[in-house]
GROMACS .gro file of C-alpha atoms in nm:
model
  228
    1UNK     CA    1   8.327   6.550  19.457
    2UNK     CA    2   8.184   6.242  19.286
    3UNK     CA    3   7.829   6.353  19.097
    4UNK     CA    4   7.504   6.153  19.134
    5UNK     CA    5   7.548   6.036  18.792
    6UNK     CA    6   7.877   5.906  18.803
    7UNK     CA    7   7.792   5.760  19.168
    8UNK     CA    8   7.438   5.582  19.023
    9UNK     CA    9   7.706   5.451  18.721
   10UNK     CA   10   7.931   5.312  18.964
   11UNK     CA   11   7.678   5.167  19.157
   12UNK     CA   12   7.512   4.971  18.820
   13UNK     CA   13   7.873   4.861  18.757
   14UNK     CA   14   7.912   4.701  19.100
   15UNK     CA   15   7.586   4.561  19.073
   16UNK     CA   16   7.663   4.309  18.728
   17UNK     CA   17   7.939   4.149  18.933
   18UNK     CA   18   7.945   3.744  18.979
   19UNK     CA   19   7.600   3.793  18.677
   20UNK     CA   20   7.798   3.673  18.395
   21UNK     CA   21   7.650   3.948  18.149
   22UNK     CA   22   7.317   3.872  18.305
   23UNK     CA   23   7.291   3.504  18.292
   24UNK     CA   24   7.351   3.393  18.643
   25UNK     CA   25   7.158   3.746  18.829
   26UNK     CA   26   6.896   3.655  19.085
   27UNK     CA   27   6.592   3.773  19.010
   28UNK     CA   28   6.647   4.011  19.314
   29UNK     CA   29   6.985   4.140  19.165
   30UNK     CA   30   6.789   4.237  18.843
   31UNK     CA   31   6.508   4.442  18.998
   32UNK     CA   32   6.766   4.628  19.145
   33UNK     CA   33   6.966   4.665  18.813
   34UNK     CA   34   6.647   4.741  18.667
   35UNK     CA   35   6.583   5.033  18.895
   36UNK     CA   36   6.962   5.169  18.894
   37UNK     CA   37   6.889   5.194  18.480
   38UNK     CA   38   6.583   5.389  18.536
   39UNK     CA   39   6.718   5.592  18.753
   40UNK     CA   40   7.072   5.702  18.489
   41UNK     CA   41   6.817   5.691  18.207
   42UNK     CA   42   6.651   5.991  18.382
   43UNK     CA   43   6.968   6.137  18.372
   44UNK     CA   44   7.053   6.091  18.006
   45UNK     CA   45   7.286   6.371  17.894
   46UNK     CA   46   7.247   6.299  17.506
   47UNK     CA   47   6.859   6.298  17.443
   48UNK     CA   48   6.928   6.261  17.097
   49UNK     CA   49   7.188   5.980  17.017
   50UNK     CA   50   7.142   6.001  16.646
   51UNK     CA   51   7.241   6.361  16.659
   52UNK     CA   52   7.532   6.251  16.875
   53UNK     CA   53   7.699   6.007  16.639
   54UNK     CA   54   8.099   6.102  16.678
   55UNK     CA   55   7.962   5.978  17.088
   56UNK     CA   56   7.800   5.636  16.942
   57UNK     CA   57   8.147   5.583  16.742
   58UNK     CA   58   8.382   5.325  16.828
   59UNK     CA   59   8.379   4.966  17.051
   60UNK     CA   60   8.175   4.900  17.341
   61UNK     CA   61   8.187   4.618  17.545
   62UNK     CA   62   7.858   4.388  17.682
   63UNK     CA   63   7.840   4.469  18.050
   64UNK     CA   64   7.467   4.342  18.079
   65UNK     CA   65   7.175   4.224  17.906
   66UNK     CA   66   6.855   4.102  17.950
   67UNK     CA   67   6.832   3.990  17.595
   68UNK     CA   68   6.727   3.594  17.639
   69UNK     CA   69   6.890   3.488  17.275
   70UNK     CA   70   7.243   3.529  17.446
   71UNK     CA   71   7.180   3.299  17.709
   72UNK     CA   72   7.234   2.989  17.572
   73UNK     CA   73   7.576   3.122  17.440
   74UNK     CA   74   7.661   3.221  17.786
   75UNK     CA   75   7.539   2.926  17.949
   76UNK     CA   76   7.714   2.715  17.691
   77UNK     CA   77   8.043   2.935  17.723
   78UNK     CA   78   8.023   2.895  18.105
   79UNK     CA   79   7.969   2.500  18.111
   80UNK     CA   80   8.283   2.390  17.872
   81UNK     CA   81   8.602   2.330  18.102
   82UNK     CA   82   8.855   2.488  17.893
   83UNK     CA   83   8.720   2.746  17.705
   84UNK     CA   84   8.604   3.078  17.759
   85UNK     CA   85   8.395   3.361  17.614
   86UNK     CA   86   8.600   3.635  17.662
   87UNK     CA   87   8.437   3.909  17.576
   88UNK     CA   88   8.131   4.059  17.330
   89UNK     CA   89   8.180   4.401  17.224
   90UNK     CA   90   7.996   4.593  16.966
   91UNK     CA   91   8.173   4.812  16.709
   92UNK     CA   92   7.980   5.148  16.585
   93UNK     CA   93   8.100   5.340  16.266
   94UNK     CA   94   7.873   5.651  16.273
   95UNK     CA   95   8.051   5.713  15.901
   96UNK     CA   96   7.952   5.392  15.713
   97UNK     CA   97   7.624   5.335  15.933
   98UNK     CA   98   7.743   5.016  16.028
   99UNK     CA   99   7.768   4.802  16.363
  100UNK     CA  100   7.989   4.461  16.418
  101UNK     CA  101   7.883   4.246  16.706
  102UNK     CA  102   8.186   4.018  16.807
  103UNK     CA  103   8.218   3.701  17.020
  104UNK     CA  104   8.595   3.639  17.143
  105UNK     CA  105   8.679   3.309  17.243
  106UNK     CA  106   9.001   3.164  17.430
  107UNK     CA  107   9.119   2.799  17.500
  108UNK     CA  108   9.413   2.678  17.570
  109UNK     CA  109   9.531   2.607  17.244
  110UNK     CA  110   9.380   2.894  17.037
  111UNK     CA  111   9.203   3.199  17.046
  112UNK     CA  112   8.917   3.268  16.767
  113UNK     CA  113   8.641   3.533  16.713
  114UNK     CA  114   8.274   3.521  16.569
  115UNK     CA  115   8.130   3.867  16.383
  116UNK     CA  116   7.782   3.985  16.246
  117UNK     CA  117   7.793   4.283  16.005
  118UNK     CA  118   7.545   4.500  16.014
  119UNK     CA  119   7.417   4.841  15.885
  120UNK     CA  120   7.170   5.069  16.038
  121UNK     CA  121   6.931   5.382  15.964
  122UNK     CA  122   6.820   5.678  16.118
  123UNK     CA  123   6.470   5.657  16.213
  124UNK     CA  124   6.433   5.902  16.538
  125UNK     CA  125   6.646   6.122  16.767
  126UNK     CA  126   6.720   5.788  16.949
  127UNK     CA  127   6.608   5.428  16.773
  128UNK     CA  128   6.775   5.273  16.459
  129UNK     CA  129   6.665   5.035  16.252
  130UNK     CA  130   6.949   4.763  16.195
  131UNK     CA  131   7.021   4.497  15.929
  132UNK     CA  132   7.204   4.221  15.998
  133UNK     CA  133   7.383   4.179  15.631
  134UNK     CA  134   7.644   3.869  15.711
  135UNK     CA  135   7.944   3.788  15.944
  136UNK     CA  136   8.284   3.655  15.944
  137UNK     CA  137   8.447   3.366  16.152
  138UNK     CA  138   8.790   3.470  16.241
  139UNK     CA  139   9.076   3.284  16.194
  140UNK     CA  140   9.222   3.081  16.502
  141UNK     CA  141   9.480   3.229  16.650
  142UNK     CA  142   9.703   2.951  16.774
  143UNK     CA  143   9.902   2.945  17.098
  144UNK     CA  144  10.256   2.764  17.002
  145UNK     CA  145  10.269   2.752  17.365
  146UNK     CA  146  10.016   2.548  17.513
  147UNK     CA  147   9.894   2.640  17.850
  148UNK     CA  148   9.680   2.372  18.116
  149UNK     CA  149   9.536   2.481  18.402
  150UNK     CA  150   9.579   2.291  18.733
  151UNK     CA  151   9.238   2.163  18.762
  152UNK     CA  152   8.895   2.183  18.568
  153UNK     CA  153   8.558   2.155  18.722
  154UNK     CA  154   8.352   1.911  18.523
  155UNK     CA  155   7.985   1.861  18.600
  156UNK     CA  156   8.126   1.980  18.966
  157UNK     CA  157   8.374   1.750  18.963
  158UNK     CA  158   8.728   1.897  18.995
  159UNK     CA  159   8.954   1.678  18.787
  160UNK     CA  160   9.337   1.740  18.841
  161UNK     CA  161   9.503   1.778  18.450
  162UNK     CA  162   9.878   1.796  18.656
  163UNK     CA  163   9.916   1.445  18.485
  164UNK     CA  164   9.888   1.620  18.161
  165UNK     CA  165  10.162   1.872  18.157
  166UNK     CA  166  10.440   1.602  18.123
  167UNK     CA  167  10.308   1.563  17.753
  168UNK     CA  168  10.355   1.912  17.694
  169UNK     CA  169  10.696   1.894  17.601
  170UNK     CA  170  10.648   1.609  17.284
  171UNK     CA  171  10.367   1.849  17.148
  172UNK     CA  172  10.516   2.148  17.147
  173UNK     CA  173  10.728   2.136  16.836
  174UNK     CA  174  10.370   2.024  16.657
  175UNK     CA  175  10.191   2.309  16.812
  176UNK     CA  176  10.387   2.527  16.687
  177UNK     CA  177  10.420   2.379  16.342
  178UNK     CA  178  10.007   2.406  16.294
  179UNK     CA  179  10.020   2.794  16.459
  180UNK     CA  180  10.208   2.919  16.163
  181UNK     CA  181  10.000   2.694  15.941
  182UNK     CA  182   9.638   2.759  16.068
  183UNK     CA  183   9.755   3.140  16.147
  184UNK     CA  184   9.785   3.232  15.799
  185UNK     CA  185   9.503   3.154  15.643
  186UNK     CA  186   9.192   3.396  15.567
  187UNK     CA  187   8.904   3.459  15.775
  188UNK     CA  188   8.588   3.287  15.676
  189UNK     CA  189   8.289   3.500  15.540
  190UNK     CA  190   7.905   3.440  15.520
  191UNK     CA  191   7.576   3.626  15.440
  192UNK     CA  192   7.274   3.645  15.574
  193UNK     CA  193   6.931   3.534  15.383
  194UNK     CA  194   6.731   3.888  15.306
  195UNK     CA  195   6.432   3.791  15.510
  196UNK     CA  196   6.222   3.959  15.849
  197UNK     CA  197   6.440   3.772  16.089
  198UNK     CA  198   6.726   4.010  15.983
  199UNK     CA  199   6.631   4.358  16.110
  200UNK     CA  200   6.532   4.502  16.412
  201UNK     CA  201   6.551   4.814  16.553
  202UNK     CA  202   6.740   4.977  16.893
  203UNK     CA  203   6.628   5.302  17.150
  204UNK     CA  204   6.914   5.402  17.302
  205UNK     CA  205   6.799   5.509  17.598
  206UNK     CA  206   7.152   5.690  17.777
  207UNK     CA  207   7.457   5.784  17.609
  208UNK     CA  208   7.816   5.919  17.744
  209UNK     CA  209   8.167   5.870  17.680
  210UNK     CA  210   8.165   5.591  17.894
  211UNK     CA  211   7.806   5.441  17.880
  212UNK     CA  212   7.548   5.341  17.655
  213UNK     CA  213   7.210   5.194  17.803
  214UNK     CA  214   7.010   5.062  17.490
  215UNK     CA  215   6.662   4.860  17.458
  216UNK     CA  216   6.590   4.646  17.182
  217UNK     CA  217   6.254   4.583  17.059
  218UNK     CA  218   6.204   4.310  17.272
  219UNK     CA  219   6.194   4.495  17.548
  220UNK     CA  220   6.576   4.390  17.609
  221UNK     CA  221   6.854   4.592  17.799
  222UNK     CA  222   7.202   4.652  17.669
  223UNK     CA  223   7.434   4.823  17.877
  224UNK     CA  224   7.761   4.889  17.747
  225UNK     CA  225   8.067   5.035  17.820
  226UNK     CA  226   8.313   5.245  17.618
  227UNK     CA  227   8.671   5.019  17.539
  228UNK     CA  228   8.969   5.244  17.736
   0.00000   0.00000   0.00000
């Protein structure tokens, strides 16, 4: 027998399909997101995430968010032809007090991450206070096999690439060539300037070992769910 929770949970799942993490939901589909978070928030199993940590520990992946500074990311993301943001997950080590936001992108010729390092404190049985402390640009991971699609809709256009795949076969050796080259060399590290605009602080509201509803200080929704 399914329990309420787990049917409410399945239920908010369904509901961020076709959203795009929240970008593209009706105003309509979020009231009714909205509501479905009130109603597993009243349900929280782990009232205090901070005494919870082992639960906190480990990657989550953005299912949803209100939070209006990803938007143009996800906008931009969804507008270029031939790449695509893959995925933004979150990584929590409840040992070093320290969280890693990631942004995983794919093309056809390479795949490359963004990271922010952060570190966070204690300050109540459920909100943190988080630094942001610097970040790392991953090195591109290059495809030596170079995929096109069929088709790519530009500015609703649909423009047929077919024509394209008959170079494939004098790049290839080249693509290959730069892989190994590009591949190997080491990620790319910055910091962050100590200042206001690098801390803010996090309630999370529900916590399983599954899901994690959180609210930013914005008044911002996070809801994640557990990698695996």
């Amino acid at each position: 027998e399914v329990s309420e929770i787990d049917a409410l949970k399945k239920q908010l799942l369904d509901s961020f399909y076709g959203t795009n993490r929240g970008l593209s939901a009706s105003s309509e589909t979020r009231a009714e997101i909205v509501e479905l978070i009130s109603q597993i928030e009243a349900k929280n199993p782990t009232p205090a995430p901070t005494d919870a940590l082992p639960l906190l520990n480990g990657k989550w992946i953005l299912a949803y968010t209100t939070f209006s500074g990803l938007f143009p990311l996800l906008s931009r993301a969804a507008s270029l032809p031939l790449a695509k943001l893959e995925e933004i997950s979150q990584t929590v080590d409840s040992e070093k007090f320290t969280v890693q936001n990631s942004f995983l992108f794919s093309g056809p010729l390479a795949t490359t991450s963004i990271s922010t390092n952060s570190t966070f404190e204690i300050r109540s049985p459920k909100r943190v206070q988080i630094k942001f402390v610097g970040g790392v640009i991953g090195t591109p991971q290059v495809s030596d096999s170079i995929e096109i699609p069929e088709s790519v809709d530009i500015l609703g256009q649909k423009i047929d690439l077919t024509p394209f795949k008959g170079l494939l076969s004098s790049v290839q050796d080249t693509a290959s060539t730069v892989a190994k080259t590009i591949s190997s060399q080491p990620p790319l590290e910055f910091s962050v300037p100590d200042n206001s605009y690098t801390e803010s602080w996090i309630l999370t509201t529900y916590l399983d070992n599954d899901l994690r509803i959180s609210r930013g200080d914005g008044g911002s929704i996070f809801v994640l769910i557990k990698e695996g």
